[in-house]
Amino acid sequence: MAETDQQKWDKRYARKVQQAAPTPAPWLVKMVNQLPQGAALDLACGRGGNAIYLASQGFTVDAIDVSPVGLQLARDAAQAAGVEVNFFCQDLMAELDISTWHYDLIIVFHFMAPDLLSRLHQALRPGGVLMVEQHMSGYPDAAGPRSDRFRVAPGALAQAVNGLEIVRVEEGLVPRNSDSGDGESDSDAPFALSRLLARRQT
């Protein structure tokens, strides 16, 4: 029987290496002052580093992940940090009704779901921002997923989002940080990343 996404991530988060305190993505920290305050949603939140950071910056945060093991680690980390995050266990690859979602900020870091990505403009309030960071193809020696199935082509993110104004795109090699968020590689090689900020106008 094939291993499910939940089983795969439960095993990964249960490894001893994953027990260090989660940290936010460097790009989120760099850009946080340019993001709209209010209600934020972290999709595929993992151990909660980004969600916890946003909560510490005054956001009201919902966070979703498929892994109960990862979410328990995230809840423990949020409690240790003294912040409140609403964590939910949900398979984001399943068919989702997002008609009740209303957020000022949605972040998607290292999670591939093109169909969902193309619909997220519906879940943003006017002026709301979608922030996406993905591993990018075209750099065979870069750290991260070995398969291009888990990478986006250069320029693909800007084409994937519907109904949004593209605010910022960054693509290229990025030095590794202390917490990649996905545990895909133990290499010292840099990441190849595609990053996107897009805003809903109306």
mmCIF file of C-alpha atoms in Angstrom:
data_model
loop_
_atom_site.group_PDB
_atom_site.id
_atom_site.type_symbol
_atom_site.label_atom_id
_atom_site.label_comp_id
_atom_site.label_asym_id
_atom_site.label_seq_id
_atom_site.Cartn_x
_atom_site.Cartn_y
_atom_site.Cartn_z
ATOM 1 C CA MET A 1 0.000 0.000 0.000
ATOM 2 C CA ALA A 2 1.338 3.407 -0.953
ATOM 3 C CA GLU A 3 2.320 5.715 1.874
ATOM 4 C CA THR A 4 -0.077 8.638 2.292
ATOM 5 C CA ASP A 5 1.051 12.246 2.607
ATOM 6 C CA GLN A 6 -0.019 12.191 6.244
ATOM 7 C CA GLN A 7 2.059 9.086 6.979
ATOM 8 C CA LYS A 8 5.075 10.504 5.156
ATOM 9 C CA TRP A 9 5.028 13.766 7.072
ATOM 10 C CA ASP A 10 4.194 12.129 10.402
ATOM 11 C CA LYS A 11 7.361 10.037 10.052
ATOM 12 C CA ARG A 12 9.435 13.037 9.028
ATOM 13 C CA TYR A 13 8.261 15.208 11.906
ATOM 14 C CA ALA A 14 8.795 12.378 14.372
ATOM 15 C CA ARG A 15 12.496 12.172 13.580
ATOM 16 C CA LYS A 16 14.780 13.506 16.293
ATOM 17 C CA VAL A 17 16.252 16.122 13.957
ATOM 18 C CA GLN A 18 12.842 17.786 13.802
ATOM 19 C CA GLN A 19 12.636 18.464 17.535
ATOM 20 C CA ALA A 20 14.580 21.747 17.456
ATOM 21 C CA ALA A 21 12.375 24.816 17.870
ATOM 22 C CA PRO A 22 10.839 25.839 14.527
ATOM 23 C CA THR A 23 11.959 29.122 12.997
ATOM 24 C CA PRO A 24 10.248 31.364 10.425
ATOM 25 C CA ALA A 25 11.325 31.550 6.820
ATOM 26 C CA PRO A 26 13.882 34.333 6.302
ATOM 27 C CA TRP A 27 11.857 35.873 3.467
ATOM 28 C CA LEU A 28 8.778 36.148 5.700
ATOM 29 C CA VAL A 29 10.825 37.931 8.363
ATOM 30 C CA LYS A 30 12.320 40.240 5.753
ATOM 31 C CA MET A 31 8.946 41.172 4.242
ATOM 32 C CA VAL A 32 6.659 41.188 7.291
ATOM 33 C CA ASN A 33 6.522 44.972 7.578
ATOM 34 C CA GLN A 34 5.210 45.147 4.001
ATOM 35 C CA LEU A 35 2.384 42.684 4.624
ATOM 36 C CA PRO A 36 -1.171 43.724 5.549
ATOM 37 C CA GLN A 37 -1.999 43.231 9.217
ATOM 38 C CA GLY A 38 -5.074 41.295 10.255
ATOM 39 C CA ALA A 39 -6.152 37.693 9.734
ATOM 40 C CA ALA A 40 -3.498 35.372 8.300
ATOM 41 C CA LEU A 41 -3.632 31.806 7.003
ATOM 42 C CA ASP A 42 -0.594 29.517 6.809
ATOM 43 C CA LEU A 43 -1.193 26.604 4.428
ATOM 44 C CA ALA A 44 0.838 23.433 5.035
ATOM 45 C CA CYS A 45 2.214 25.000 8.201
ATOM 46 C CA GLY A 46 4.355 22.035 9.276
ATOM 47 C CA ARG A 47 5.857 22.599 12.717
ATOM 48 C CA GLY A 48 4.470 26.120 12.798
ATOM 49 C CA GLY A 49 7.525 28.341 12.506
ATOM 50 C CA ASN A 50 5.866 30.824 10.153
ATOM 51 C CA ALA A 51 2.493 30.774 11.904
ATOM 52 C CA ILE A 52 4.058 31.336 15.308
ATOM 53 C CA TYR A 53 6.138 34.206 13.972
ATOM 54 C CA LEU A 54 3.097 35.912 12.441
ATOM 55 C CA ALA A 55 1.214 35.554 15.717
ATOM 56 C CA SER A 56 4.156 37.169 17.529
ATOM 57 C CA GLN A 57 3.872 40.091 15.105
ATOM 58 C CA GLY A 58 0.236 40.753 15.974
ATOM 59 C CA PHE A 59 -1.565 38.715 13.299
ATOM 60 C CA THR A 60 -4.578 36.546 14.068
ATOM 61 C CA VAL A 61 -3.401 33.251 12.630
ATOM 62 C CA ASP A 62 -5.065 30.104 11.326
ATOM 63 C CA ALA A 63 -2.725 27.330 10.221
ATOM 64 C CA ILE A 64 -3.487 24.078 8.386
ATOM 65 C CA ASP A 65 -1.452 20.918 7.883
ATOM 66 C CA VAL A 66 -2.062 17.268 7.041
ATOM 67 C CA SER A 67 0.201 15.869 9.780
ATOM 68 C CA PRO A 68 -1.133 15.448 13.336
ATOM 69 C CA VAL A 69 2.449 14.873 14.513
ATOM 70 C CA GLY A 70 3.633 18.127 12.969
ATOM 71 C CA LEU A 71 0.646 20.000 14.361
ATOM 72 C CA GLN A 72 1.292 18.759 17.893
ATOM 73 C CA LEU A 73 4.867 19.983 17.615
ATOM 74 C CA ALA A 74 3.493 23.290 16.358
ATOM 75 C CA ARG A 75 1.035 23.596 19.250
ATOM 76 C CA ASP A 76 3.798 22.863 21.738
ATOM 77 C CA ALA A 77 6.057 25.456 20.104
ATOM 78 C CA ALA A 78 3.295 28.085 20.090
ATOM 79 C CA GLN A 79 2.644 27.478 23.780
ATOM 80 C CA ALA A 80 6.369 27.779 24.526
ATOM 81 C CA ALA A 81 6.475 31.050 22.573
ATOM 82 C CA GLY A 82 3.458 32.407 24.433
ATOM 83 C CA VAL A 83 1.348 33.021 21.315
ATOM 84 C CA GLU A 84 -2.029 31.780 20.128
ATOM 85 C CA VAL A 85 -2.456 30.076 16.751
ATOM 86 C CA ASN A 86 -5.537 28.200 15.570
ATOM 87 C CA PHE A 87 -4.157 24.930 14.176
ATOM 88 C CA PHE A 88 -6.285 22.637 12.007
ATOM 89 C CA CYS A 89 -5.617 19.171 10.564
ATOM 90 C CA GLN A 90 -6.758 19.051 6.953
ATOM 91 C CA ASP A 91 -5.632 17.401 3.725
ATOM 92 C CA LEU A 92 -5.076 20.397 1.457
ATOM 93 C CA MET A 93 -4.895 18.121 -1.578
ATOM 94 C CA ALA A 94 -8.521 17.113 -1.044
ATOM 95 C CA GLU A 95 -11.374 19.086 -2.560
ATOM 96 C CA LEU A 96 -11.824 22.142 -0.354
ATOM 97 C CA ASP A 97 -14.632 24.648 -0.029
ATOM 98 C CA ILE A 98 -12.815 27.951 0.491
ATOM 99 C CA SER A 99 -15.909 30.129 0.066
ATOM 100 C CA THR A 100 -15.924 30.887 3.810
ATOM 101 C CA TRP A 101 -12.244 31.863 3.941
ATOM 102 C CA HIS A 102 -11.610 35.609 4.356
ATOM 103 C CA TYR A 103 -8.008 36.570 5.048
ATOM 104 C CA ASP A 104 -5.777 39.610 4.804
ATOM 105 C CA LEU A 105 -2.710 37.416 4.269
ATOM 106 C CA ILE A 106 -2.275 33.865 2.993
ATOM 107 C CA ILE A 107 1.168 32.264 2.967
ATOM 108 C CA VAL A 108 2.200 29.090 1.149
ATOM 109 C CA PHE A 109 5.776 27.926 1.756
ATOM 110 C CA HIS A 110 7.154 24.802 0.055
ATOM 111 C CA PHE A 111 3.782 23.202 -0.629
ATOM 112 C CA MET A 112 2.755 22.273 -4.162
ATOM 113 C CA ALA A 113 -0.996 22.513 -4.843
ATOM 114 C CA PRO A 114 -1.486 24.304 -8.187
ATOM 115 C CA ASP A 115 -5.275 23.906 -8.268
ATOM 116 C CA LEU A 116 -5.651 25.397 -4.799
ATOM 117 C CA LEU A 117 -3.158 28.156 -5.552
ATOM 118 C CA SER A 118 -5.185 29.259 -8.559
ATOM 119 C CA ARG A 119 -8.270 29.705 -6.345
ATOM 120 C CA LEU A 120 -6.754 31.489 -3.365
ATOM 121 C CA HIS A 121 -7.661 34.945 -4.678
ATOM 122 C CA GLN A 122 -11.220 34.055 -3.648
ATOM 123 C CA ALA A 123 -10.087 33.702 -0.033
ATOM 124 C CA LEU A 124 -8.416 37.126 0.186
ATOM 125 C CA ARG A 125 -10.127 40.278 1.340
ATOM 126 C CA PRO A 126 -9.730 43.366 -0.857
ATOM 127 C CA GLY A 127 -6.149 44.513 -0.406
ATOM 128 C CA GLY A 128 -5.178 41.089 0.885
ATOM 129 C CA VAL A 129 -1.842 39.544 -0.073
ATOM 130 C CA LEU A 130 -0.808 36.066 -1.157
ATOM 131 C CA MET A 131 2.800 35.155 -0.325
ATOM 132 C CA VAL A 132 4.307 32.050 -1.933
ATOM 133 C CA GLU A 133 7.759 30.476 -1.773
ATOM 134 C CA GLN A 134 8.563 27.299 -3.690
ATOM 135 C CA HIS A 135 11.597 25.304 -4.695
ATOM 136 C CA MET A 136 12.426 26.074 -8.330
ATOM 137 C CA SER A 137 13.542 23.787 -11.127
ATOM 138 C CA GLY A 138 16.504 24.378 -13.402
ATOM 139 C CA TYR A 139 19.185 24.105 -10.724
ATOM 140 C CA PRO A 140 20.109 20.406 -10.472
ATOM 141 C CA ASP A 141 22.721 20.944 -7.750
ATOM 142 C CA ALA A 142 20.441 22.979 -5.464
ATOM 143 C CA ALA A 143 19.281 21.634 -2.113
ATOM 144 C CA GLY A 144 15.701 20.533 -1.706
ATOM 145 C CA PRO A 145 13.461 18.002 -3.452
ATOM 146 C CA ARG A 146 15.227 15.690 -5.860
ATOM 147 C CA SER A 147 12.245 15.511 -8.191
ATOM 148 C CA ASP A 148 11.016 18.419 -10.305
ATOM 149 C CA ARG A 149 7.525 17.219 -9.408
ATOM 150 C CA PHE A 150 8.016 19.196 -6.200
ATOM 151 C CA ARG A 151 9.508 22.260 -7.895
ATOM 152 C CA VAL A 152 8.057 25.061 -10.005
ATOM 153 C CA ALA A 153 9.500 26.308 -13.274
ATOM 154 C CA PRO A 154 10.868 29.857 -13.384
ATOM 155 C CA GLY A 155 7.989 32.292 -13.886
ATOM 156 C CA ALA A 156 5.341 29.671 -13.133
ATOM 157 C CA LEU A 157 4.044 31.203 -9.900
ATOM 158 C CA ALA A 158 3.113 34.477 -11.562
ATOM 159 C CA GLN A 159 1.181 32.540 -14.186
ATOM 160 C CA ALA A 160 -0.517 30.303 -11.622
ATOM 161 C CA VAL A 161 -2.254 32.959 -9.528
ATOM 162 C CA ASN A 162 -5.545 34.270 -10.861
ATOM 163 C CA GLY A 163 -7.245 37.580 -10.199
ATOM 164 C CA LEU A 164 -4.310 39.120 -8.355
ATOM 165 C CA GLU A 165 -1.885 41.962 -9.005
ATOM 166 C CA ILE A 166 1.714 40.736 -9.017
ATOM 167 C CA VAL A 167 3.605 42.886 -6.517
ATOM 168 C CA ARG A 168 6.986 41.179 -6.301
ATOM 169 C CA VAL A 169 8.802 38.207 -7.808
ATOM 170 C CA GLU A 170 12.200 36.924 -6.670
ATOM 171 C CA GLU A 171 13.865 33.898 -8.250
ATOM 172 C CA GLY A 172 17.320 32.362 -7.936
ATOM 173 C CA LEU A 173 19.776 30.712 -5.588
ATOM 174 C CA VAL A 174 19.405 31.474 -1.880
ATOM 175 C CA PRO A 175 21.858 30.396 0.876
ATOM 176 C CA ARG A 176 20.557 27.763 3.260
ATOM 177 C CA ASN A 177 19.237 28.834 6.653
ATOM 178 C CA SER A 178 19.124 26.870 9.874
ATOM 179 C CA ASP A 179 15.623 25.522 9.243
ATOM 180 C CA SER A 180 14.516 24.726 5.696
ATOM 181 C CA GLY A 181 11.021 23.916 6.894
ATOM 182 C CA ASP A 182 10.715 20.779 4.814
ATOM 183 C CA GLY A 183 13.613 18.533 5.737
ATOM 184 C CA GLU A 184 14.204 17.648 2.101
ATOM 185 C CA SER A 185 17.996 17.774 2.148
ATOM 186 C CA ASP A 186 20.950 17.746 4.509
ATOM 187 C CA SER A 187 23.193 19.254 1.833
ATOM 188 C CA ASP A 188 25.097 22.509 2.309
ATOM 189 C CA ALA A 189 24.114 23.546 -1.210
ATOM 190 C CA PRO A 190 21.930 26.652 -1.595
ATOM 191 C CA PHE A 191 18.241 26.493 -2.339
ATOM 192 C CA ALA A 192 16.820 27.511 -5.711
ATOM 193 C CA LEU A 193 13.670 29.436 -4.802
ATOM 194 C CA SER A 194 10.808 31.126 -6.569
ATOM 195 C CA ARG A 195 9.054 33.768 -4.458
ATOM 196 C CA LEU A 196 5.892 35.712 -5.166
ATOM 197 C CA LEU A 197 3.823 38.468 -3.554
ATOM 198 C CA ALA A 198 0.438 39.167 -5.144
ATOM 199 C CA ARG A 199 -2.414 41.412 -3.999
ATOM 200 C CA ARG A 200 -6.169 41.315 -4.488
ATOM 201 C CA GLN A 201 -7.359 44.679 -5.724
ATOM 202 C CA THR A 202 -11.128 44.382 -5.321
#
